[in-house]
Coordinates of C-alpha atoms in Angstrom, one line a residue:
Chain A
M1 CA 0.3 0.1 0.1
E2 CA 2.9 2.1 1.4
V3 CA 4.4 1.4 -2.4
F4 CA 0.6 2.2 -4.7
I5 CA 1.2 4.8 -2.3
Q6 CA 4.6 6.3 -3.3
I7 CA 4.0 5.6 -7.1
L8 CA 0.9 7.7 -6.6
I9 CA 2.5 10.9 -5.7
T10 CA 5.2 10.3 -8.5
G11 CA 2.9 10.5 -11.1
I12 CA 1.2 12.9 -9.7
V13 CA 4.0 15.1 -10.1
V14 CA 5.1 13.9 -13.2
G15 CA 0.5 14.9 -13.9
C16 CA 1.3 18.5 -12.6
I17 CA 3.8 19.2 -15.8
Y18 CA 2.0 17.9 -17.7
G19 CA -1.1 19.3 -16.8
M20 CA 1.2 22.5 -17.8
A21 CA 2.3 21.5 -20.9
A22 CA -1.5 20.8 -21.9
L23 CA -2.3 24.1 -20.7
G24 CA -0.7 25.8 -22.9
F25 CA -1.5 23.9 -25.6
T26 CA -5.2 24.5 -24.8
I27 CA -4.5 28.3 -24.0
V28 CA -3.6 29.0 -27.7
Y29 CA -5.9 26.9 -29.3
N30 CA -8.5 28.1 -27.5
A31 CA -7.3 31.4 -28.7
T32 CA -6.6 30.5 -32.4
K33 CA -8.1 26.8 -33.1
L34 CA -3.9 26.4 -33.9
I35 CA -2.3 23.4 -32.7
N36 CA 1.2 24.3 -31.2
F37 CA 4.2 21.4 -32.5
A38 CA 6.4 24.1 -30.5
N39 CA 4.5 23.5 -27.5
G40 CA 7.1 21.1 -25.9
E41 CA 9.5 23.5 -26.6
F42 CA 8.7 25.5 -24.5
L43 CA 8.9 22.7 -21.7
M44 CA 13.2 22.0 -23.0
L45 CA 13.3 25.9 -23.4
G46 CA 12.7 25.9 -19.3
G47 CA 14.9 23.3 -18.6
V48 CA 17.9 24.2 -20.7
V49 CA 17.7 28.1 -20.1
L50 CA 17.5 27.7 -16.2
T51 CA 20.5 25.0 -15.8
G52 CA 22.6 27.4 -18.0
A53 CA 21.8 30.2 -16.2
V54 CA 22.9 28.9 -13.5
T55 CA 25.8 26.7 -14.0
I56 CA 27.2 28.8 -16.5
A57 CA 26.3 32.0 -15.0
G58 CA 26.6 31.2 -12.2
L59 CA 22.8 32.8 -11.3
P60 CA 21.3 32.1 -7.9
T61 CA 17.8 30.1 -8.8
G62 CA 15.7 32.2 -7.6
V63 CA 16.6 34.9 -10.2
A64 CA 17.2 32.6 -12.4
V65 CA 14.1 30.5 -13.0
P66 CA 12.5 34.5 -14.2
V67 CA 14.8 34.9 -16.6
A68 CA 13.7 31.5 -18.1
V69 CA 10.6 31.9 -18.0
A70 CA 10.8 35.6 -19.8
V71 CA 13.5 34.1 -22.2
S72 CA 10.3 31.7 -22.9
A73 CA 8.1 34.1 -23.1
A74 CA 10.2 36.2 -25.3
I75 CA 10.6 33.6 -28.0
G76 CA 6.7 32.5 -27.4
W77 CA 6.4 36.5 -27.9
V78 CA 7.9 36.3 -31.3
M79 CA 7.3 33.1 -32.3
Q80 CA 3.7 34.8 -32.7
R81 CA 4.6 38.4 -33.9
V82 CA 6.9 37.7 -36.8
I83 CA 6.0 34.0 -38.0
L84 CA 2.5 32.5 -37.2
E85 CA 0.5 36.2 -38.0
N86 CA 2.3 36.8 -41.0
A87 CA 0.9 33.6 -42.3
R88 CA -2.6 33.6 -40.0
H89 CA -4.4 33.0 -43.5
S90 CA -2.8 29.8 -45.6
D91 CA -4.4 26.6 -45.2
H92 CA -4.5 24.6 -42.0
L93 CA -1.7 22.4 -42.8
T94 CA 1.3 25.1 -43.4
L95 CA 0.4 26.0 -40.5
V96 CA 1.2 22.7 -38.9
M97 CA 4.4 22.8 -40.8
L98 CA 4.9 26.0 -39.8
T99 CA 5.2 25.3 -35.6
I100 CA 6.6 21.8 -36.6
G101 CA 9.9 23.7 -38.1
V102 CA 10.0 26.5 -35.0
A103 CA 9.9 23.6 -32.8
L104 CA 13.1 21.7 -35.3
A105 CA 14.4 25.6 -35.0
L106 CA 14.3 26.1 -31.5
R107 CA 15.5 22.1 -30.8
G108 CA 18.9 23.0 -32.9
A109 CA 19.1 26.2 -30.7
A110 CA 19.5 24.7 -27.9
A111 CA 21.8 22.1 -29.2
L112 CA 24.5 24.9 -30.4
V113 CA 23.9 27.4 -27.4
F114 CA 23.5 24.7 -24.5
G115 CA 25.3 22.0 -25.7
R116 CA 23.7 18.0 -25.9
D117 CA 25.0 17.0 -22.8
I118 CA 21.7 16.6 -20.1
S119 CA 22.8 17.9 -17.1
F120 CA 21.1 18.5 -13.9
V121 CA 20.3 21.5 -11.7
P122 CA 20.3 21.6 -7.9
E123 CA 16.1 21.1 -6.3
F124 CA 14.5 25.0 -5.6
G125 CA 14.8 24.0 -1.9
F126 CA 13.5 25.8 0.8
I127 CA 10.3 23.4 0.9
P128 CA 11.2 20.8 3.4
L129 CA 10.6 17.1 2.3
V130 CA 7.3 15.9 3.9
L131 CA 7.5 12.3 5.8
V132 CA 4.1 10.8 6.0
G133 CA 4.5 7.1 7.8
N134 CA 6.5 5.7 5.3
V135 CA 5.8 8.1 2.1
Y136 CA 7.8 10.6 1.1
I137 CA 6.6 13.4 -0.9
P138 CA 10.3 15.2 -1.8
S139 CA 10.7 18.8 -1.8
Q140 CA 10.8 19.6 -5.6
G141 CA 7.4 17.7 -5.7
I142 CA 6.3 20.1 -3.4
W143 CA 7.0 23.3 -5.1
I144 CA 5.5 21.2 -8.6
M145 CA 2.3 20.5 -6.6
L146 CA 2.2 24.1 -4.9
T147 CA 2.7 25.9 -8.6
L148 CA -0.7 24.0 -10.3
A149 CA -2.4 25.0 -7.7
V150 CA -1.9 28.4 -8.1
L151 CA -1.5 28.4 -11.3
S152 CA -4.6 27.0 -11.5
L153 CA -6.9 29.4 -9.7
A154 CA -4.5 33.0 -11.3
L155 CA -6.1 31.3 -14.7
W156 CA -9.2 30.9 -12.9
Y157 CA -9.6 34.3 -11.2
L158 CA -8.0 36.0 -14.7
F159 CA -10.8 34.4 -17.4
S160 CA -13.8 34.3 -15.4
R161 CA -13.5 36.9 -13.1
T162 CA -12.2 40.1 -15.3
L163 CA -12.8 42.0 -18.1
F164 CA -9.6 41.2 -19.6
G165 CA -9.8 37.3 -19.8
K166 CA -13.5 37.8 -20.3
A167 CA -12.4 39.6 -23.5
M168 CA -9.9 36.8 -24.6
R169 CA -13.9 33.9 -24.2
A170 CA -14.8 36.3 -26.3
A171 CA -12.9 36.3 -28.9
S172 CA -12.2 32.7 -28.7
Q173 CA -16.1 31.1 -29.1
E174 CA -16.7 34.3 -31.7
P175 CA -13.8 36.2 -32.7
R176 CA -14.7 38.4 -35.4
A177 CA -18.2 39.3 -33.0
A178 CA -15.6 40.2 -30.6
A179 CA -13.6 41.5 -32.7
L180 CA -16.9 43.9 -33.6
C181 CA -17.0 44.9 -29.7
G182 CA -13.6 46.6 -30.0
I183 CA -11.2 42.8 -29.0
E184 CA -8.3 42.7 -31.2
P185 CA -7.8 38.3 -32.1
K186 CA -4.8 39.5 -33.4
K187 CA -3.5 40.8 -29.8
A188 CA -6.0 37.8 -28.0
A189 CA -3.3 35.4 -30.4
V190 CA 0.0 37.7 -28.6
I191 CA -1.3 37.6 -25.6
A192 CA -2.2 33.1 -26.3
M193 CA 1.1 32.3 -26.8
I194 CA 2.9 34.5 -24.4
M195 CA 0.8 32.7 -21.7
A196 CA 1.6 29.6 -23.4
A197 CA 5.5 30.1 -23.4
A198 CA 5.1 31.5 -19.9
I199 CA 3.1 28.6 -18.2
G200 CA 5.8 25.8 -20.9
G201 CA 8.8 28.0 -19.1
L202 CA 8.1 27.4 -15.8
A203 CA 6.7 23.8 -15.9
G204 CA 10.0 23.3 -17.3
T205 CA 12.5 25.3 -15.1
L206 CA 10.4 22.6 -12.5
M207 CA 10.6 20.3 -14.1
A208 CA 14.8 20.5 -14.3
P209 CA 16.1 18.9 -11.2
I210 CA 14.3 15.5 -11.2
S211 CA 14.8 15.0 -15.1
A212 CA 17.8 16.5 -16.2
A213 CA 17.2 18.9 -18.8
S214 CA 18.4 18.6 -22.6
Y215 CA 17.3 19.4 -26.0
E216 CA 15.6 16.5 -27.1
N217 CA 12.9 16.9 -23.9
G218 CA 10.6 18.8 -26.3
I219 CA 9.4 16.4 -28.4
F220 CA 7.4 13.7 -25.2
L221 CA 7.2 16.6 -23.2
G222 CA 5.2 18.1 -25.9
L223 CA 3.1 14.9 -27.0
K224 CA 2.9 14.4 -23.4
G225 CA 1.1 17.4 -23.2
F226 CA -0.9 17.0 -25.9
A227 CA -2.2 13.1 -24.2
A228 CA -3.5 14.9 -21.4
A229 CA -4.8 18.1 -23.6
V230 CA -6.8 15.7 -25.9
V231 CA -7.4 13.3 -23.2
G232 CA -8.7 16.3 -20.6
G233 CA -11.4 17.2 -23.8
L234 CA -8.9 20.0 -26.3
G235 CA -10.0 23.5 -25.3
N236 CA -11.3 22.7 -21.9
P237 CA -8.4 24.3 -19.1
L238 CA -9.9 22.0 -16.3
G239 CA -9.7 19.0 -18.8
A240 CA -6.0 20.0 -19.6
I241 CA -4.7 19.5 -15.6
L242 CA -6.7 16.6 -14.8
G243 CA -5.8 14.7 -18.2
G244 CA -2.1 16.1 -17.3
L245 CA -2.6 13.9 -13.5
L246 CA -4.5 11.0 -15.3
I247 CA -1.5 11.0 -17.3
G248 CA 1.6 10.9 -14.9
V249 CA -0.5 8.8 -12.2
I250 CA -1.3 5.8 -15.0
E251 CA 2.3 6.2 -16.6
S252 CA 3.8 5.9 -12.6
V253 CA 2.2 2.6 -12.1
T254 CA 3.0 1.3 -15.4
A255 CA 6.4 2.3 -15.0
G256 CA 6.1 0.6 -11.4
Y257 CA 4.0 -2.9 -11.9
V258 CA 4.8 -3.5 -15.6
A259 CA 7.6 -2.2 -17.1
S260 CA 8.9 0.8 -16.9
G261 CA 10.1 0.6 -20.8
F262 CA 6.8 0.8 -21.8
K263 CA 6.2 4.1 -19.7
D264 CA 6.7 6.7 -22.3
A265 CA 4.6 4.4 -24.9
I266 CA 1.5 4.4 -22.8
G267 CA 0.6 8.1 -22.9
F268 CA 0.9 7.8 -26.6
I269 CA -0.9 5.0 -26.8
I270 CA -4.1 6.6 -24.5
L271 CA -3.6 9.6 -26.9
I272 CA -3.9 7.7 -29.8
L273 CA -7.0 5.1 -28.7
V274 CA -8.6 8.8 -27.5
L275 CA -7.9 10.6 -30.9
I276 CA -10.2 6.7 -33.0
L277 CA -12.5 6.6 -29.9
R278 CA -13.0 9.2 -28.0
P279 CA -12.3 12.1 -29.8
Q280 CA -13.9 15.5 -28.5
G281 CA -12.0 13.9 -24.5
L282 CA -12.9 11.5 -22.1
A283 CA -15.5 13.9 -20.3
G284 CA -16.0 16.2 -23.7
R285 CA -19.1 16.4 -25.3
A286 CA -19.5 15.2 -29.0
V287 CA -19.3 18.3 -30.7
I288 CA -21.1 18.0 -33.9
S289 CA -20.1 20.6 -36.8
R290 CA -22.4 22.1 -39.6
V291 CA -21.2 23.1 -42.6
Chain B
M1 CA -3.5 25.6 -60.8
R2 CA -2.0 22.1 -61.6
N3 CA -3.5 20.9 -65.2
S4 CA -4.7 23.9 -66.0
K5 CA -3.6 22.7 -70.2
S6 CA -5.5 19.5 -70.6
T7 CA -6.3 17.0 -68.0
S8 CA -4.2 14.1 -68.3
N9 CA -0.3 14.3 -67.3
L10 CA 0.1 10.8 -68.2
R11 CA 2.1 11.9 -71.4
H12 CA 4.4 14.5 -69.1
D13 CA 4.8 12.2 -66.3
G14 CA 6.1 9.7 -68.8
L15 CA 8.6 11.5 -70.2
I16 CA 9.7 12.5 -66.8
L17 CA 9.8 8.7 -65.6
L18 CA 11.7 7.8 -68.7
G19 CA 14.5 10.6 -68.4
L20 CA 14.3 9.3 -64.7
A21 CA 15.4 5.6 -66.0
I22 CA 17.8 6.5 -67.8
F23 CA 19.8 8.7 -65.4
L24 CA 19.9 6.1 -62.7
A25 CA 21.2 3.5 -65.1
I26 CA 23.8 5.5 -67.0
L27 CA 25.1 6.4 -62.9
G28 CA 24.7 3.0 -62.1
V29 CA 26.9 1.0 -64.6
T30 CA 29.2 4.6 -64.5
L31 CA 29.6 5.3 -60.1
S32 CA 32.5 3.6 -59.8
N33 CA 33.4 5.3 -56.4
Q34 CA 31.7 3.4 -53.3
F35 CA 31.1 6.5 -51.4
H36 CA 28.8 7.8 -54.4
R37 CA 27.1 4.9 -55.1
S38 CA 25.4 4.5 -51.0
I39 CA 24.5 7.9 -50.7
V40 CA 22.5 7.4 -54.2
V41 CA 21.5 4.6 -53.2
L42 CA 20.4 6.0 -49.5
S43 CA 18.4 9.1 -52.1
M44 CA 16.6 6.8 -54.1
I45 CA 15.7 4.5 -51.0
H46 CA 14.1 8.1 -49.0
A47 CA 12.7 8.5 -52.5
I48 CA 9.8 6.4 -52.4
A49 CA 9.3 7.2 -49.0
A50 CA 8.8 11.2 -49.6
I51 CA 7.1 10.1 -53.1
G52 CA 4.2 8.6 -50.7
L53 CA 4.6 11.3 -48.8
T54 CA 4.1 13.9 -51.0
L55 CA 1.0 11.7 -52.0
L56 CA -0.6 12.5 -48.5
M57 CA 0.6 15.8 -47.8
G58 CA 1.0 17.4 -51.5
Y59 CA -2.9 15.6 -52.9
A60 CA -4.1 14.7 -49.6
G61 CA -3.9 18.2 -47.1
Q62 CA -2.7 15.6 -44.5
V63 CA 0.4 15.6 -42.1
S64 CA 1.8 12.6 -41.1
I65 CA 5.2 13.2 -38.6
G66 CA 5.0 9.2 -38.5
Q67 CA 7.0 8.1 -41.6
G68 CA 9.7 6.7 -40.1
A69 CA 8.2 4.8 -37.9
F70 CA 6.5 2.9 -41.0
M71 CA 9.9 2.7 -42.8
G72 CA 10.8 0.7 -39.7
V73 CA 7.7 -1.7 -39.5
G74 CA 8.9 -2.3 -43.2
A75 CA 12.3 -2.8 -42.1
Y76 CA 11.8 -5.5 -38.9
A77 CA 8.8 -6.3 -40.8
A78 CA 11.0 -7.7 -44.1
A79 CA 14.0 -8.8 -41.5
F80 CA 11.3 -10.9 -39.3
A81 CA 10.2 -12.4 -42.6
M82 CA 14.1 -13.0 -43.6
Q83 CA 15.4 -13.8 -40.3
Q84 CA 13.1 -16.2 -38.8
L85 CA 10.5 -16.8 -41.4
S86 CA 13.8 -17.7 -43.4
L87 CA 11.2 -16.3 -46.5
P88 CA 13.5 -15.5 -49.4
V89 CA 13.6 -11.8 -50.3
P90 CA 10.5 -11.0 -52.5
V91 CA 8.2 -11.8 -50.2
A92 CA 9.8 -10.5 -47.7
L93 CA 9.6 -7.4 -49.1
I94 CA 5.9 -7.9 -50.3
G95 CA 4.9 -8.0 -46.6
A96 CA 7.2 -5.0 -45.6
I97 CA 4.9 -3.5 -48.0
L98 CA 1.6 -5.0 -47.3
L99 CA 2.0 -4.7 -42.7
P100 CA 2.6 -1.4 -43.0
G101 CA -0.1 -0.1 -45.8
L102 CA -2.5 -2.4 -43.9
L103 CA -1.5 -1.1 -40.3
G104 CA -1.5 2.9 -42.1
Y105 CA -5.6 1.6 -42.5
V106 CA -6.5 -0.2 -39.4
I107 CA -5.0 3.4 -37.6
G108 CA -5.6 6.3 -40.2
R109 CA -9.1 4.9 -41.1
P110 CA -10.3 6.4 -37.8
I111 CA -8.1 9.1 -36.9
L112 CA -9.0 10.8 -40.6
R113 CA -12.4 10.7 -39.6
L114 CA -11.5 13.8 -37.7
S115 CA -10.3 17.0 -40.3
G116 CA -7.2 19.3 -39.2
H117 CA -4.4 18.0 -36.9
N118 CA -5.2 15.1 -36.0
L119 CA -3.6 12.6 -38.0
A120 CA -0.3 14.8 -37.2
L121 CA -0.7 14.4 -33.8
G122 CA -1.9 10.8 -33.6
T123 CA 1.5 9.6 -36.6
L124 CA 3.4 12.3 -33.8
A125 CA 1.9 9.6 -31.3
L126 CA 2.5 6.7 -33.6
G127 CA 5.9 7.6 -34.0
A128 CA 7.1 7.3 -30.5
V129 CA 5.1 4.0 -29.4
F130 CA 7.2 2.4 -32.8
F131 CA 10.1 3.8 -31.3
V132 CA 9.2 2.8 -27.8
V133 CA 7.5 -1.3 -28.5
A134 CA 10.8 -1.6 -31.2
S135 CA 13.4 -0.6 -28.5
Q136 CA 11.8 -2.8 -26.0
W137 CA 10.3 -5.9 -27.7
R138 CA 13.5 -7.9 -28.1
S139 CA 12.4 -11.2 -29.5
V140 CA 11.2 -9.2 -33.0
T141 CA 13.5 -6.5 -32.9
G142 CA 16.6 -6.8 -31.2
G143 CA 16.5 -4.0 -28.3
I144 CA 18.6 -1.6 -29.4
D145 CA 22.0 -3.5 -28.5
P146 CA 21.9 -5.0 -31.2
G147 CA 19.1 -4.5 -32.8
I148 CA 19.2 -6.3 -35.9
V149 CA 22.3 -7.8 -37.1
N150 CA 23.7 -10.0 -40.1
L151 CA 21.5 -9.7 -42.3
P152 CA 22.0 -11.9 -45.7
N153 CA 24.3 -10.7 -48.7
L154 CA 22.3 -10.2 -51.6
G155 CA 25.3 -10.4 -54.0
F156 CA 25.2 -13.2 -56.8
W157 CA 26.1 -14.1 -60.1
G158 CA 29.2 -11.8 -59.0
Q159 CA 27.9 -8.9 -58.9
S160 CA 28.6 -7.3 -55.2
H161 CA 25.6 -6.9 -52.6
E162 CA 25.7 -3.1 -53.1
T163 CA 24.9 -3.3 -57.0
V164 CA 22.8 -5.6 -56.7
V165 CA 20.6 -3.3 -54.1
Y166 CA 21.5 -0.5 -56.4
W167 CA 19.0 -1.7 -59.6
L168 CA 16.6 -3.3 -57.0
S169 CA 15.9 0.2 -55.5
A170 CA 16.1 1.4 -59.1
V171 CA 13.3 -0.4 -59.9
V172 CA 11.1 -0.2 -56.4
L173 CA 11.7 3.5 -57.0
L174 CA 10.3 3.6 -60.7
V175 CA 7.5 1.4 -59.8
A176 CA 7.5 3.0 -57.1
A177 CA 6.9 6.8 -59.5
I178 CA 4.4 4.8 -62.0
V179 CA 1.8 3.9 -59.1
A180 CA 1.4 6.8 -58.3
A181 CA 1.7 9.1 -61.1
A182 CA -1.4 6.9 -61.8
L183 CA -2.9 6.7 -58.8
V184 CA -2.4 10.9 -58.9
D185 CA -3.8 11.2 -63.0
G186 CA -6.5 9.4 -62.2
R187 CA -10.3 9.5 -60.7
F188 CA -8.3 9.3 -57.6
G189 CA -6.6 12.4 -57.5
R190 CA -8.0 14.1 -59.1
G191 CA -11.0 13.4 -55.8
L192 CA -7.8 13.7 -54.1
E193 CA -7.2 17.5 -54.9
V194 CA -10.6 18.6 -54.4
L195 CA -10.7 17.4 -50.7
R196 CA -7.4 19.2 -50.1
T197 CA -9.1 22.7 -50.9
S198 CA -12.6 21.9 -49.9
E199 CA -13.6 18.7 -47.8
V200 CA -17.0 19.5 -47.8
V201 CA -17.2 20.6 -52.1
A202 CA -15.5 16.6 -52.4
A203 CA -18.0 15.6 -50.5
C204 CA -21.2 17.1 -52.6
M205 CA -19.0 16.2 -55.8
G206 CA -19.2 12.4 -55.0
V207 CA -16.1 11.4 -53.3
D208 CA -16.1 9.7 -50.4
T209 CA -12.9 12.1 -48.2
V210 CA -12.9 9.3 -45.1
R211 CA -12.6 6.1 -47.4
A212 CA -10.2 8.6 -49.8
K213 CA -7.8 10.4 -47.4
S214 CA -7.9 6.7 -45.5
M215 CA -6.0 5.3 -48.5
V216 CA -4.2 7.8 -50.0
F217 CA -2.7 7.3 -46.0
A218 CA -1.7 3.6 -46.3
I219 CA -0.7 3.9 -49.2
A220 CA 2.3 6.8 -48.4
A221 CA 2.7 4.1 -45.4
A222 CA 3.1 0.9 -47.8
F223 CA 6.0 2.9 -49.3
A224 CA 7.3 3.8 -46.9
G225 CA 7.1 0.2 -45.6
A226 CA 9.0 -0.6 -49.4
S227 CA 11.4 2.5 -48.3
G228 CA 12.4 1.0 -44.8
A229 CA 12.5 -3.0 -46.3
L230 CA 15.0 -1.6 -49.1
L231 CA 16.7 0.4 -46.6
A232 CA 17.0 -2.5 -44.4
L233 CA 18.4 -4.7 -46.7
Y234 CA 21.3 -2.5 -48.2
L235 CA 22.6 -1.3 -44.5
R236 CA 22.0 -5.3 -43.0
S237 CA 22.1 -4.1 -39.9
F238 CA 19.6 -1.6 -37.8
N239 CA 18.5 -0.7 -34.6
A240 CA 14.8 1.6 -33.1
N241 CA 17.5 4.7 -33.4
T242 CA 17.7 4.9 -37.5
F243 CA 13.7 4.9 -37.2
G244 CA 13.4 7.9 -35.1
V245 CA 12.0 10.9 -34.7
S246 CA 14.1 12.7 -36.8
L247 CA 14.0 10.3 -40.0
S248 CA 10.2 11.4 -40.1
I249 CA 11.4 15.0 -40.1
E250 CA 13.8 14.3 -42.8
L251 CA 11.0 12.4 -44.8
L252 CA 8.8 15.2 -44.7
M253 CA 11.7 18.6 -45.4
M254 CA 12.6 16.0 -49.0
V255 CA 8.8 16.8 -49.7
I256 CA 9.0 20.6 -48.9
I257 CA 12.5 21.0 -50.7
G258 CA 11.0 19.4 -53.6
S259 CA 7.5 20.2 -54.0
L260 CA 3.2 19.4 -53.0
S261 CA 1.9 19.7 -56.0
T262 CA 3.9 16.5 -57.7
I263 CA 6.0 13.2 -57.5
W264 CA 8.5 14.0 -59.1
G265 CA 9.7 17.1 -55.5
A266 CA 10.3 14.2 -53.6
I267 CA 13.3 12.2 -55.3
F268 CA 14.3 15.8 -56.0
G269 CA 14.2 16.9 -53.0
A270 CA 15.3 12.8 -51.4
F271 CA 18.5 13.0 -53.8
A272 CA 19.0 17.1 -51.7
I273 CA 18.0 16.0 -48.2
I274 CA 20.7 12.8 -48.2
I275 CA 23.4 14.6 -50.7
L276 CA 23.8 18.4 -49.0
P277 CA 24.6 16.9 -45.6
N278 CA 27.6 14.9 -47.0
L279 CA 29.0 18.0 -49.3
L280 CA 29.4 20.0 -45.6
E281 CA 31.1 19.3 -43.1
S282 CA 30.1 19.8 -39.8
F283 CA 26.6 19.9 -41.5
D284 CA 25.5 18.0 -38.1
H285 CA 26.0 20.8 -36.0
A286 CA 23.7 22.7 -36.7
K287 CA 21.2 20.3 -39.0
L288 CA 18.3 20.5 -36.4
L289 CA 18.8 24.8 -36.7
V290 CA 19.3 24.3 -40.3
Y291 CA 16.5 22.3 -40.6
G292 CA 13.5 24.4 -38.7
L293 CA 14.8 27.7 -40.9
T294 CA 14.5 26.5 -43.8
M295 CA 10.7 24.6 -43.2
V296 CA 9.5 28.0 -42.1
A297 CA 11.0 29.7 -44.9
V298 CA 10.3 27.5 -47.3
M299 CA 6.0 27.2 -45.6
M300 CA 5.6 31.6 -44.9
F301 CA 7.4 31.7 -48.3
A302 CA 7.1 28.8 -51.2
P303 CA 4.2 26.5 -49.0
R304 CA 4.0 24.7 -52.3
G305 CA 7.3 23.4 -51.7
L306 CA 10.3 25.4 -52.6
G307 CA 11.6 23.2 -56.1
E308 CA 8.5 23.6 -57.9
T309 CA 8.4 27.5 -56.5
L310 CA 11.7 28.3 -58.1
L311 CA 10.6 26.3 -61.1
R312 CA 7.4 28.4 -61.1
F313 CA 9.4 31.0 -61.2
V314 CA 12.2 30.5 -64.1
R315 CA 9.5 29.5 -65.9
S316 CA 7.3 32.8 -65.5
R317 CA 10.7 34.7 -66.4
S318 CA 11.2 32.9 -69.1
S319 CA 7.4 33.0 -70.3
S320 CA 7.4 37.1 -70.5

């Protein structure tokens, strides 16, 4: 039983990271109906920039984390303004290929700037690890869970209680009507991308101490974030977080009881199955599209 | 649009095909340098998968980021058939075409009911699953180490392994090109072209859109399978790393460097993507960055493919 709870906690901690990756997809998808294949790279960037700032520049973690988040957010901003905005009238295939291209370029740039080695940073510290009976909750794990909790509350408040959030939601539901009310869809798209990049960067910094940061991390993290977003029903922020937790726990249980080698595959198999069997997500209602 | 003058391109395609066959034959006879020969063989092998991907992307407007996985399925199927079932090479090759094709149909059919990005997502996941399975399922794949080793030497009648694979690949490439050209030129291809522009219009005109899309996905997978099997035959030993995400990305690059509207672009793209890294030393270092920036630039300024856009530019210049 203790082993099971320990595995569960590991899964929840990882699931929080997936949930944050999924939030990024969801926010961008809601604003622009675009699947951003570069979203996983924001997590990768958060990790490698933090590592670079700590090990190369010698910054303390408290400074390096905001730096990493800011770098990631700035890249999201550039990506939206320079590339996606100019191509927003392109067909779907072109847009998907553009985000894949950005993902590749970011991966390549990270490999050139920070090298191809994997590297670790020290844990954030400050919060002590908690021991309940024989079950450990690691300090970094508490950081991750707290961050996701605070982040979810902040986003919930932002999107449902502020005029800004209402404007963003309006722009996503009915861009033309929103534009008539003076909300600029372009601006909403930029803000959404910056938010996704910042959340991704933050998630990347949080997980850097527990799993090594490497330029290659983006593919798998992105894909798992995707899986979480799709499982929770694409476009639903709460679903994204729950989907992330679900996939994290399932992965962790698979690694603990079945075979650790297949851990990575299980999330993707879930993604394929959900896409095939319940494309609206596990909890979502089927959408009937009229033409 | 394409085909503005006549409804059939077969004559035009036939000429290109003949030219390609002669070109490959001359190369096959004259190239004596082992290294140059291996580059041509690899280009031909990858071109087969790239032609399949062009059908999918250029004609059906769907992105697949998992073509490398289908190549892998073909490669492992061929290896399994030869080593564990002791089947002859032609049978193994056919198996390596059918299995990925079937797999593609089974996966594509339900996913393609949904439109848009879902196939890209599904194929990316598929590629990742394939990699994990290929590196873990040791009884069939041999894992990462040793992987598949000691596939038979195909040399016979005094011809070396290299030479035999050269001609085999050339023949398969030409057959693949003929099949693709015939498909595209007919009713099926025209249906796909309408489908790319608008699924609604295609459906209204009586094209079974889901069936057409899953068929073309299955065909692309089968082409990839053939390509993977040939690669396995040529290399004689390989492991899961050969068919990772980077292979899928290179196949995407081949298509967009060539053309998204004709299958001939894929052959050009395959040669370009295989030859360039070998010419430029230390290219490996910046490969990902260069690929990424190229993809962004091509998609922004020449979304029908680089080769095609350049060709059109030259033509419009010379005709005016």
